[in-house]
Short mmCIF file of C-alpha atoms and ligand atoms in Angstrom, two decimals:
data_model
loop_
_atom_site.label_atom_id
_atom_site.label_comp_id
_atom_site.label_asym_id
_atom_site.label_seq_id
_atom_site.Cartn_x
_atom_site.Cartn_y
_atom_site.Cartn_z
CA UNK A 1325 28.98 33.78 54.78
CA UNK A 1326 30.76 34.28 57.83
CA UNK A 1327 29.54 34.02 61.27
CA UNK A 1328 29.73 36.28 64.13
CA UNK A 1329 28.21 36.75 67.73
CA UNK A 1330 28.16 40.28 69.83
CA UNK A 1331 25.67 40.92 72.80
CA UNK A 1332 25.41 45.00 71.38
CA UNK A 1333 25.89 45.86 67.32
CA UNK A 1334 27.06 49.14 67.02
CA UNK A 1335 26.25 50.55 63.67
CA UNK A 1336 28.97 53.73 62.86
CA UNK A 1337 32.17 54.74 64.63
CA UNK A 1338 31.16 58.46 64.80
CA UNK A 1339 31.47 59.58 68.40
CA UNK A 1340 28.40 58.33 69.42
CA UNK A 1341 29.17 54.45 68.42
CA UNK A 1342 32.77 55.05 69.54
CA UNK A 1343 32.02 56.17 73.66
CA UNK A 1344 28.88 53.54 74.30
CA UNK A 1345 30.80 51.14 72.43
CA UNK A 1346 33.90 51.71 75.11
CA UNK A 1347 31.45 52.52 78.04
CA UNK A 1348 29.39 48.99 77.26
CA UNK A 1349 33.21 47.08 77.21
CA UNK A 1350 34.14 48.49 80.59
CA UNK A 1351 31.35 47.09 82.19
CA UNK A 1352 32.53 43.54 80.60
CA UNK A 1353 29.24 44.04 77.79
CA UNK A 1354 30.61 42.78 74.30
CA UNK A 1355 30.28 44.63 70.99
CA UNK A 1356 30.93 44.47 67.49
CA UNK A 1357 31.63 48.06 65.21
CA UNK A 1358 30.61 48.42 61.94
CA UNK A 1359 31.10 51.92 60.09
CA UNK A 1360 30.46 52.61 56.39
CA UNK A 1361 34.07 54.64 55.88
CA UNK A 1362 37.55 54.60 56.96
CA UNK A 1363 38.68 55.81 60.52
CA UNK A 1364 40.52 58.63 58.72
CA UNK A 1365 37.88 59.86 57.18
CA UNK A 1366 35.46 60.13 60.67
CA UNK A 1367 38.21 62.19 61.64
CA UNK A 1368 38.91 64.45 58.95
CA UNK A 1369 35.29 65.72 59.53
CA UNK A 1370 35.31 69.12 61.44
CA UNK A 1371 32.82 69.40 63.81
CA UNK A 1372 32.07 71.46 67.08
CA UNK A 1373 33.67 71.22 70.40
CA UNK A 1374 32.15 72.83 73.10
CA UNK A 1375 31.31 70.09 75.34
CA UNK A 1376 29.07 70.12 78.69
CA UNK A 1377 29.49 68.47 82.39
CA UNK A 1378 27.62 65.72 81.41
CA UNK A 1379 29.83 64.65 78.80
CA UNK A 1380 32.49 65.28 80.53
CA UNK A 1381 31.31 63.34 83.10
CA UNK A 1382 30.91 60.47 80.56
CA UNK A 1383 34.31 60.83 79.08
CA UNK A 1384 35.98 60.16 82.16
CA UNK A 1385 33.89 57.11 83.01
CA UNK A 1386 34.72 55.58 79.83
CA UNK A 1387 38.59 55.79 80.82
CA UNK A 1388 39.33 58.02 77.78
CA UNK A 1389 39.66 61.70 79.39
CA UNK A 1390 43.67 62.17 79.79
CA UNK A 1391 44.21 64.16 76.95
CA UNK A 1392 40.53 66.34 77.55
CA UNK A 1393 41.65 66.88 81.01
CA UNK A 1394 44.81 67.94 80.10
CA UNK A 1395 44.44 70.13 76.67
CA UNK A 1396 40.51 70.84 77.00
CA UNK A 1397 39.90 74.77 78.21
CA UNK A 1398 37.29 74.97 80.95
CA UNK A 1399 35.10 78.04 79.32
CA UNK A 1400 33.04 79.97 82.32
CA UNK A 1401 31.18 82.19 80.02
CA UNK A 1402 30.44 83.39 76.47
CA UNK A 1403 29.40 86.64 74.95
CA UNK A 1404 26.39 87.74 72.89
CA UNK A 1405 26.93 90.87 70.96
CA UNK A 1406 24.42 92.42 68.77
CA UNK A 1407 26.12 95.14 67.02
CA UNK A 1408 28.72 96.25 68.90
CA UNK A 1409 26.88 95.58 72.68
CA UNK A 1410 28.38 92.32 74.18
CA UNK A 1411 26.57 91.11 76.78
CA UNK A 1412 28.94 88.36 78.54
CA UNK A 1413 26.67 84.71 79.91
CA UNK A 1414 28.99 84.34 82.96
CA UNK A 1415 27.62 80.54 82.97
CA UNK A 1416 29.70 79.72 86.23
CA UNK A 1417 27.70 82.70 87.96
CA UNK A 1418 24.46 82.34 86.73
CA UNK A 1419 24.76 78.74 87.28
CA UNK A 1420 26.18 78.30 90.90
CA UNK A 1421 29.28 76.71 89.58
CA UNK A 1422 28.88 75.14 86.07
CA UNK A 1423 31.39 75.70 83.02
CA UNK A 1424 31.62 73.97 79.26
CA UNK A 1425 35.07 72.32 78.35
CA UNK A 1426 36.66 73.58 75.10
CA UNK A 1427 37.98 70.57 73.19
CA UNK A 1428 37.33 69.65 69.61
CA UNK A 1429 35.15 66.26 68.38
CA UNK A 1430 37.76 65.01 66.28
CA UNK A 1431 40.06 65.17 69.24
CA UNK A 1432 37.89 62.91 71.25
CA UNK A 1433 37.06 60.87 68.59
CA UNK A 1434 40.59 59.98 67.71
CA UNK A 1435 41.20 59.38 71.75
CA UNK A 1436 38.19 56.78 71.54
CA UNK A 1437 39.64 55.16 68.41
CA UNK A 1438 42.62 54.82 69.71
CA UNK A 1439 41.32 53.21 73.17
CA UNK A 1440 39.11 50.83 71.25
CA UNK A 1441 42.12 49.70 68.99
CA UNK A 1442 44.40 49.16 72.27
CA UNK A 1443 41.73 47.36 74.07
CA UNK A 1444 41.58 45.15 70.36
CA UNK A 1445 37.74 45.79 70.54
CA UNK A 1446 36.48 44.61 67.18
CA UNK A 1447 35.67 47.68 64.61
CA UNK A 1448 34.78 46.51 61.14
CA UNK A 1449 35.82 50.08 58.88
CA UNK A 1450 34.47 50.23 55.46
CA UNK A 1451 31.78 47.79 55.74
CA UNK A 1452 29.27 48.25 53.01
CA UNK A 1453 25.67 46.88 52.82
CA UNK A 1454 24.86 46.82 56.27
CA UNK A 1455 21.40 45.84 56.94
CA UNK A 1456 19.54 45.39 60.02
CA UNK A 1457 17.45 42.08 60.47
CA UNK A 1458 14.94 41.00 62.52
CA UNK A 1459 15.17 43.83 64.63
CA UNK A 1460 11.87 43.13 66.76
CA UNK A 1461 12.55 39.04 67.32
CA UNK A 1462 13.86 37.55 70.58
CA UNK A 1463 17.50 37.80 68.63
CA UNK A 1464 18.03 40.13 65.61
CA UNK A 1465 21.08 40.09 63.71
CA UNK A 1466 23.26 42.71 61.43
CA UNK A 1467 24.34 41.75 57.80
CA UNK A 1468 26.87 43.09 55.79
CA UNK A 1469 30.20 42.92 53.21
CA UNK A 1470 33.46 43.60 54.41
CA UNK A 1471 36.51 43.15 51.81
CA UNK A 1472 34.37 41.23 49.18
CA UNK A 1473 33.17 38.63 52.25
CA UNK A 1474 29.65 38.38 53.69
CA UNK A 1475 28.97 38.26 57.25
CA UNK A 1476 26.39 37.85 60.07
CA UNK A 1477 26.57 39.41 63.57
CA UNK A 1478 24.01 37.85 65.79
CA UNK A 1479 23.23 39.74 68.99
CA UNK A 1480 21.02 40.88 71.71
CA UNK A 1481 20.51 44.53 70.23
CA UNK A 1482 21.18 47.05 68.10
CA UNK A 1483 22.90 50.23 68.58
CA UNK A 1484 21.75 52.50 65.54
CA UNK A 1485 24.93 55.46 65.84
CA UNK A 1486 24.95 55.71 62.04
CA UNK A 1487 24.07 59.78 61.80
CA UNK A 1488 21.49 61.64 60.01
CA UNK A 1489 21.99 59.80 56.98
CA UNK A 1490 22.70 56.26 58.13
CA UNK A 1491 20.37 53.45 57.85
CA UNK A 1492 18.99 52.30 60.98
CA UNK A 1493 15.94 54.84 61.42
CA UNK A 1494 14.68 53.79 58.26
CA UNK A 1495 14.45 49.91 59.84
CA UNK A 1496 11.45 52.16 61.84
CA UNK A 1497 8.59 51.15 59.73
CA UNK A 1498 7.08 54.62 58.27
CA UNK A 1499 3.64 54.15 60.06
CA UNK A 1500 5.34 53.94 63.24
CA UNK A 1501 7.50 56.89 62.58
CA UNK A 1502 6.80 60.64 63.00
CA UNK A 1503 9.48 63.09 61.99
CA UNK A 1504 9.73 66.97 62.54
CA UNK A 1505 11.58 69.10 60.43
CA UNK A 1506 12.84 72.73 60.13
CA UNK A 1507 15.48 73.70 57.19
CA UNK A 1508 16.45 77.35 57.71
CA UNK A 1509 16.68 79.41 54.73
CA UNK A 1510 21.20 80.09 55.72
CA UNK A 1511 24.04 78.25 55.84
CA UNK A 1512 27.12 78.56 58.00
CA UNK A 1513 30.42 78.73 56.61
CA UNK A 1514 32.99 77.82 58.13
CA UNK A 1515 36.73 78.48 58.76
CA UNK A 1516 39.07 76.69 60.42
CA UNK A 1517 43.05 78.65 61.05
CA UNK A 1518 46.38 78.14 63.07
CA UNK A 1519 46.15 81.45 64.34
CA UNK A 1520 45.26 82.64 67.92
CA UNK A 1521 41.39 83.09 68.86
CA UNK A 1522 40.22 86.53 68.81
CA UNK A 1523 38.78 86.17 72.51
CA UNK A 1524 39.94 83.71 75.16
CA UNK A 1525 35.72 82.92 75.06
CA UNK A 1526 33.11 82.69 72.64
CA UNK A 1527 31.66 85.43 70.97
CA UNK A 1528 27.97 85.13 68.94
CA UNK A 1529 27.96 87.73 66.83
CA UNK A 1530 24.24 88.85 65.60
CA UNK A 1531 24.52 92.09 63.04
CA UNK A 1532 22.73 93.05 60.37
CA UNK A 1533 25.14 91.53 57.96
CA UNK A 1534 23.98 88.25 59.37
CA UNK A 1535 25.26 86.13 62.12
CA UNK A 1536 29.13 85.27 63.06
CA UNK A 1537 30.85 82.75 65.85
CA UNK A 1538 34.18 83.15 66.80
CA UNK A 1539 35.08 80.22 68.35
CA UNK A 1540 38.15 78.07 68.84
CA UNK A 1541 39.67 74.85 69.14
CA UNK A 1542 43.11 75.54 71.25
CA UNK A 1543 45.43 79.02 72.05
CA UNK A 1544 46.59 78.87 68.64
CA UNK A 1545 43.90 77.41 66.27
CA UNK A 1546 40.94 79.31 65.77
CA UNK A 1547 37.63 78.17 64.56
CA UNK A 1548 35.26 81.16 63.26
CA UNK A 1549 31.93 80.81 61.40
CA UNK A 1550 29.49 83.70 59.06
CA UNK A 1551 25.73 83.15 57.97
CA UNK A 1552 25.38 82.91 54.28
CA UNK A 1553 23.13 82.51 51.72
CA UNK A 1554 21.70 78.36 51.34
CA UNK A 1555 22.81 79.42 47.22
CA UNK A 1556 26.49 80.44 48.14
CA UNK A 1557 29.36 77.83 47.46
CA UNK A 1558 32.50 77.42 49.14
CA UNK A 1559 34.37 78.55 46.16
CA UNK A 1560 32.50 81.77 46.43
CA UNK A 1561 34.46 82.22 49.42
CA UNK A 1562 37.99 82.89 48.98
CA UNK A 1563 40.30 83.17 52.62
CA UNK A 1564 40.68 87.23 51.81
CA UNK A 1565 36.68 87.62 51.46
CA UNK A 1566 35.62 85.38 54.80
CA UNK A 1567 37.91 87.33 56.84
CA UNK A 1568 36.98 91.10 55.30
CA UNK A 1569 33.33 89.64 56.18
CA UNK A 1570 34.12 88.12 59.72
CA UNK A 1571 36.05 91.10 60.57
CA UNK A 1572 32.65 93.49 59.63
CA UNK A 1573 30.56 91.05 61.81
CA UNK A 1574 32.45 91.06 64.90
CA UNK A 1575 32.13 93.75 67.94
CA UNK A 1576 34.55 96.67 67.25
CA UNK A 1577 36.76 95.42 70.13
CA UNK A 1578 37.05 92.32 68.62
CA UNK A 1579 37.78 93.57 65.13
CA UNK A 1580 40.74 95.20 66.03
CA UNK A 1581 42.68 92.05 67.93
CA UNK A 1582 41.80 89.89 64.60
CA UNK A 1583 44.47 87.73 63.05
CA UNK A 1584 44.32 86.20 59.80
CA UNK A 1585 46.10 83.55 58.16
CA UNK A 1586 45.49 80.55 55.51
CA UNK A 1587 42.63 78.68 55.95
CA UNK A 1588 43.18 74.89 56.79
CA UNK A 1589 39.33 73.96 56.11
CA UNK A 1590 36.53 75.48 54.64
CA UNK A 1591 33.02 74.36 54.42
CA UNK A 1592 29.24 75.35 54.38
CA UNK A 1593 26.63 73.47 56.50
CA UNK A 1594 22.93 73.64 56.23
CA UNK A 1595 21.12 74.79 59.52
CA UNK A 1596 18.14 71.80 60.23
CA UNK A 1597 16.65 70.81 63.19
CA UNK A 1598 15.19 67.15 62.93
CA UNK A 1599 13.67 65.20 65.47
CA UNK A 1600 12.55 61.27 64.95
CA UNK A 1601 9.75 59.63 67.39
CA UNK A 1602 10.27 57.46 68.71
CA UNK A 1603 13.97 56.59 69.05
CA UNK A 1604 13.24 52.72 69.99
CA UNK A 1605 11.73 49.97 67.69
CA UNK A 1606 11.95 46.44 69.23
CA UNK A 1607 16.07 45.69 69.83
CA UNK A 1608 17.23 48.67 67.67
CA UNK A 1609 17.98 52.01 69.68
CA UNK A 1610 18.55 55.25 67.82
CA UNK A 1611 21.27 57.39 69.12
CA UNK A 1612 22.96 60.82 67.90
CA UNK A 1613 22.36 62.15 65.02
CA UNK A 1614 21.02 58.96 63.92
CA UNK A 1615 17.79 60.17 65.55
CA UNK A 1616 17.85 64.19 65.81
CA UNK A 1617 19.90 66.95 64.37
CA UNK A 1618 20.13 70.85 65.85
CA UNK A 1619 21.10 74.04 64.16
CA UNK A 1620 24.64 74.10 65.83
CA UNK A 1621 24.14 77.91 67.30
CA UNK A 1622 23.29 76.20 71.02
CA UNK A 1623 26.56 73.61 70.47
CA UNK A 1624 24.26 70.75 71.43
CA UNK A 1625 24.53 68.10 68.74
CA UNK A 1626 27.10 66.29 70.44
CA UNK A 1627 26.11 66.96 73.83
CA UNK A 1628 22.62 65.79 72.99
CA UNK A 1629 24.26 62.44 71.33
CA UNK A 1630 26.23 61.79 74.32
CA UNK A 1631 22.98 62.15 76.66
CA UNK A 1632 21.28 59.59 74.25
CA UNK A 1633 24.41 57.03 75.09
CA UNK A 1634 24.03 57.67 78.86
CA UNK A 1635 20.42 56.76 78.82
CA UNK A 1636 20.96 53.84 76.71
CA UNK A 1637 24.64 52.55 78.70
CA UNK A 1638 22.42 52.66 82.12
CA UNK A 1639 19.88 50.83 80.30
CA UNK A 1640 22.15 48.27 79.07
CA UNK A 1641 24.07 48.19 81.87
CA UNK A 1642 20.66 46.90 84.05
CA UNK A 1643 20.05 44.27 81.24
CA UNK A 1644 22.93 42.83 81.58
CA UNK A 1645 24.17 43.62 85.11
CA UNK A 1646 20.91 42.98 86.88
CA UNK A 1647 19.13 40.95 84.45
CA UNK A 1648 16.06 43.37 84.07
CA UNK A 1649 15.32 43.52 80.36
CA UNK A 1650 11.98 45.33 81.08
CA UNK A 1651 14.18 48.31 81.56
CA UNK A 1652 14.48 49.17 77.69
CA UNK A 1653 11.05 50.58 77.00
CA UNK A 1654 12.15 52.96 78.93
CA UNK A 1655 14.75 54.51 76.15
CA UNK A 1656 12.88 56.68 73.51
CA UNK A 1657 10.76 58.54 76.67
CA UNK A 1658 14.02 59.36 78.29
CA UNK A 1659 16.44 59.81 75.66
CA UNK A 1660 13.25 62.24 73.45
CA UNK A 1661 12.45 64.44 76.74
CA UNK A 1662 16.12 65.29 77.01
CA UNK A 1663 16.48 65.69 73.05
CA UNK A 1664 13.61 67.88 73.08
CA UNK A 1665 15.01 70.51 75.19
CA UNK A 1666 18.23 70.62 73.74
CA UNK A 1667 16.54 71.27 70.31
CA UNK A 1668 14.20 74.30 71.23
CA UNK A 1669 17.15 75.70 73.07
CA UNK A 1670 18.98 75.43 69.43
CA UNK A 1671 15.89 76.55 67.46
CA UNK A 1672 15.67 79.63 69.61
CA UNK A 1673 19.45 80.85 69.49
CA UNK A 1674 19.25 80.31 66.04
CA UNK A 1675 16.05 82.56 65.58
CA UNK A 1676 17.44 85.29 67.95
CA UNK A 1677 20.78 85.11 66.88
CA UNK A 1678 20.92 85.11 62.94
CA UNK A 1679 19.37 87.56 60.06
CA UNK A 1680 16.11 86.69 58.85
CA UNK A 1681 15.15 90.14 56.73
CA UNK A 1682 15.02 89.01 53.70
CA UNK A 1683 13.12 85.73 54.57
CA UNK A 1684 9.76 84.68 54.78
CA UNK A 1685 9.70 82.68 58.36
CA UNK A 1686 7.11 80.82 59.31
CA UNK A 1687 3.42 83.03 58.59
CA UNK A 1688 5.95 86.38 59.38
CA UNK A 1689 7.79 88.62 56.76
CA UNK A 1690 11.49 88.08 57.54
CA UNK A 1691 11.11 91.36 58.91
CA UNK A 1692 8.42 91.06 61.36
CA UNK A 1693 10.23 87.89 62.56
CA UNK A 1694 13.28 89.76 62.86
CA UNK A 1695 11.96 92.25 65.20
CA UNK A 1696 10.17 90.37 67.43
CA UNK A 1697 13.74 88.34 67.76
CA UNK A 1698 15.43 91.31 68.44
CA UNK A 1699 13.02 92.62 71.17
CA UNK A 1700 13.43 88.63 72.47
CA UNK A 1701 16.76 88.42 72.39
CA UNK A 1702 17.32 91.74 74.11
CA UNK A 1703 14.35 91.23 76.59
CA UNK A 1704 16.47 88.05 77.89
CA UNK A 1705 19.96 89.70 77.90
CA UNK A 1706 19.17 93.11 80.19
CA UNK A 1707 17.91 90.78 82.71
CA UNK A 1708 19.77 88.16 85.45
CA UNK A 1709 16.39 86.14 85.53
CA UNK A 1710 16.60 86.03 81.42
CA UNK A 1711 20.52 85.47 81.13
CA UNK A 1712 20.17 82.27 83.37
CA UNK A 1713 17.47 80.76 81.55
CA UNK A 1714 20.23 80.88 78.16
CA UNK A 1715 23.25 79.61 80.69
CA UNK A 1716 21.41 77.07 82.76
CA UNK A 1717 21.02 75.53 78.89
CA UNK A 1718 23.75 76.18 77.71
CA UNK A 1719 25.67 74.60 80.22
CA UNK A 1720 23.50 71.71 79.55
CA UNK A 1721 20.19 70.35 81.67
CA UNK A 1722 20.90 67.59 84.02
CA UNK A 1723 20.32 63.59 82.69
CA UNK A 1724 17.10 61.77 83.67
CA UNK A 1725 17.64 58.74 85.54
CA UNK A 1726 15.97 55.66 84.60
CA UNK A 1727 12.79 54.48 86.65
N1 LIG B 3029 26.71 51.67 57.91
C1 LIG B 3029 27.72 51.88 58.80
N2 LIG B 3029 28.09 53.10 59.24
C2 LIG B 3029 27.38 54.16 58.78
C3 LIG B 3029 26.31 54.01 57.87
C4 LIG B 3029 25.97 52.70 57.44
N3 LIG B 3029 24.97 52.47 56.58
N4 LIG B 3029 25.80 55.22 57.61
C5 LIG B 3029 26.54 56.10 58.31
N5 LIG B 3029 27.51 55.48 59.02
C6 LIG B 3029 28.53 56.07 59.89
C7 LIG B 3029 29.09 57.37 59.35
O1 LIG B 3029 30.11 57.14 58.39
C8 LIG B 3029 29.61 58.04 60.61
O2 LIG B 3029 30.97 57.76 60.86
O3 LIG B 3029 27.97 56.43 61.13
C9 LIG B 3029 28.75 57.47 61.72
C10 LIG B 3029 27.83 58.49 62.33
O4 LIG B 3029 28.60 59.46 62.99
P1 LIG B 3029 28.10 60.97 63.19
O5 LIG B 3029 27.43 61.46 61.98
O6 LIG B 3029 29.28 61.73 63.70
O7 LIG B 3029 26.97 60.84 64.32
P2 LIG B 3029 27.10 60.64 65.89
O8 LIG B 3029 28.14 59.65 66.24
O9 LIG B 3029 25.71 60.45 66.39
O10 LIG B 3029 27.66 62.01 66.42
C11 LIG B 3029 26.91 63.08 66.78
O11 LIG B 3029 28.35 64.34 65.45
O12 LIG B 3029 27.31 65.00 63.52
C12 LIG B 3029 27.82 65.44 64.72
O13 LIG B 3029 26.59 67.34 65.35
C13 LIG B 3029 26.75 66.00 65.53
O14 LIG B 3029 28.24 66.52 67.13
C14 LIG B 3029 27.23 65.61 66.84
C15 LIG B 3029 27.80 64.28 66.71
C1 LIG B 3030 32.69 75.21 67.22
O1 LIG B 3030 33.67 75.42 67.95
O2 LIG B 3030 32.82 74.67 66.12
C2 LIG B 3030 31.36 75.64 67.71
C3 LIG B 3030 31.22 76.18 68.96
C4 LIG B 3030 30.00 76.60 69.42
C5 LIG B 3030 28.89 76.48 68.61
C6 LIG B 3030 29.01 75.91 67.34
C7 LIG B 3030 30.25 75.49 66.88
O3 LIG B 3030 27.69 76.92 69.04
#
């Protein structure tokens, strides 16, 4: 068994482990990596990019925004279109002056990896059987394997970054646990293409075909998205058929400016929101997706995982820095009123936004549900007052200081 000391074990190298891991080494606080897979494969996951001030913000104080600043496109509105009516959020109006920043995950996760390798920060990749131990004594400690050798990390606390299906929120004894759930009865799929965006900004798309997002990740690569059935496959979905149905489930306008070409990915992703309470057990902290997951319509999953590493880095930083360890019973409160937001935001541009006819919601028909969506969503749009409320959120609500 090998030995090893950190003040903060970081369990997974997704961007959530990745940015507090470089924020806590700026500030001189020491910690140790460990992530199930291989740094390739983190980044050949396709994920969202639509990323808020406040990560932003966050990026730049870790030292790692160069590349964001310079390829990253500052977005000052979106459009909603139901049918062929586009109604455009201009987010920098409606918000005296904010924007979102157009730049993909796997972008910034590869400009954190690379950081962390040039600053030789220690990252253990592939490291199996991690297991957290003694989480609630005066000093806790991570095991695990790493190329056929066993180790122990000994340190102060415990970062738990390890997504939805890592293991850290299971260290959360059941009793003390309380999770919330919604699985929607759709899928998204996915496609990802070297060919120009359709619009310079975002379009959600609701029709009665179902629900479609054209977004993007740079002037020539275009990410675009359709509701489907929670039974389809991906092989059900050849390149020809996603873009005959994209094309049907975009605004008219739209249609016409379309270009196609070969798919580079293709995927389907359940919709789920998830919420665990609460995020803190002794010297483990939950962060990311490790502790909540939203239905990606409101783009907040990684803006709500980079909210949960502010909290947490201020925290940390006035453990260390000021020597006030009172300070971290503070996390869960902070990091779950922020979370919560972010997650009924998601839940309701999901329900307003996608198809539900055929679908028993809730104690509604499908169609019952659907209607009173459609008067929602359309009640919000023909007003200023109701357009800020989506932009003000969408744009992302301000972080919570600590007490
Ligand atoms: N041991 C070590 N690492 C693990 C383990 C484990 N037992 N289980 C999972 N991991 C790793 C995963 O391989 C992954 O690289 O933890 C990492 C978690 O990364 P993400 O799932 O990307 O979660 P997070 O960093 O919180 O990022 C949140 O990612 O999933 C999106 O929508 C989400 O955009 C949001 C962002
Ligand atoms: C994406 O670019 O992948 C994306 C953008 C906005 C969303 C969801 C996904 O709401």
């Amino acid at each position: 068994m090998k030995h090893l000391e950190t003040q903060v074990a970081i369990i997974g190298a997704g961007p959530s482990g990745l940015l507090l891991g470089q924020l806590l080494a700026r500030q001189g606080i020491s910690n140790i990596i460990l992530e199930r897979v291989t740094g390739d494969y983190v980044l050949g996951r396709v994920r969202a990019g639509i990323l808020e001030q406040g990560f932003v913000d966050l990026v730049r104080e870790a030292g790692v925004a160069d590349r964001m600043d310079e390829e990253g496109a500052s977005h000052e509105g979106f459009n909603i279109s139901i049918d062929d009516r586009s109604v455009r959020i201009d987010l920098k109006k409606l918000t005296g002056g904010d924007v979102v920043v157009c730049y993909g995950q796997t972008e910034i996760t590869k400009d954190l990896m690379e950081s962390r390798a040039a600053l030789e920060l220690v990252t253990f990749y592939e490291a199996s059987d991690v297991d957290l131990q003694d989480v609630t004594a005066a000093s806790p400690s991570v095991t695990f394997v790493h190329e056929g050798e066993d180790y122990e990390l000994k340190c102060d606390y415990i970062a738990g970054c390890d997504g939805f299906h890592g293991i850290s929120r299971q260290t959360i004894p059941e009793q003390l646990r309380v999770e919330h759930e919604r699985v929607y009865p759709f899928g998204w799929l996915g496609l990802l293409s070297d060919t120009p965006p359709v619009s310079h900004e975002l379009i959600y798309s609701k029709t009665s075909r179902g629900f479609a997002l054209a977004s993007q990740r740079s002037a020539t690569r275009s990410r675009y998205y359709i509701q489907v059935p929670l039974s389809d496959q991906v092989e059900d979905w050849s390149d020809e058929r996603f873009w005959e149905e994209f094309k049907k489930r975009l605004p008219k306008r739209a249609a016409e400016k379309l270009v196609t070409g070969p798919s580079i990915e293709k995927s389907i992703a359940p919709l789920r929101s998830f919420i665990c309470e609460p995020m803190q057990y002794g010297k483990l902290f939950l962060v990311g997706d490790a502790a909540h997951i939203v239905p990606p319509t409101g783009a907040k999953g990684l803006n709500l995982a980079a909210s949960d590493v502010s909290t947490l880095y201020k925290i940390l930083r006035r453990v260390y820095l000021e020597d006030d360890k009172e300070c971290i019973t503070q996390y869960s409160e902070i990091a779950l009123r922020r979370v919560w937001h972010g997650e009924r935001f998601s839940w309701w541009m999901t329900n307003m936004l996608h198809n539900f006819d055929d679908m028993e919601s809730l104690d509604l028909k499908g169609q019952t549900f659907e209607r009173f969506m459609d008067s929602e969503l359309s009640y919000y749009l023909a007003s200023e007052a109701g357009q800020k409320v989506i932009a003000e959120q969408y744009v992302g609500l301000p972080y919570e200081d600590l007490a």
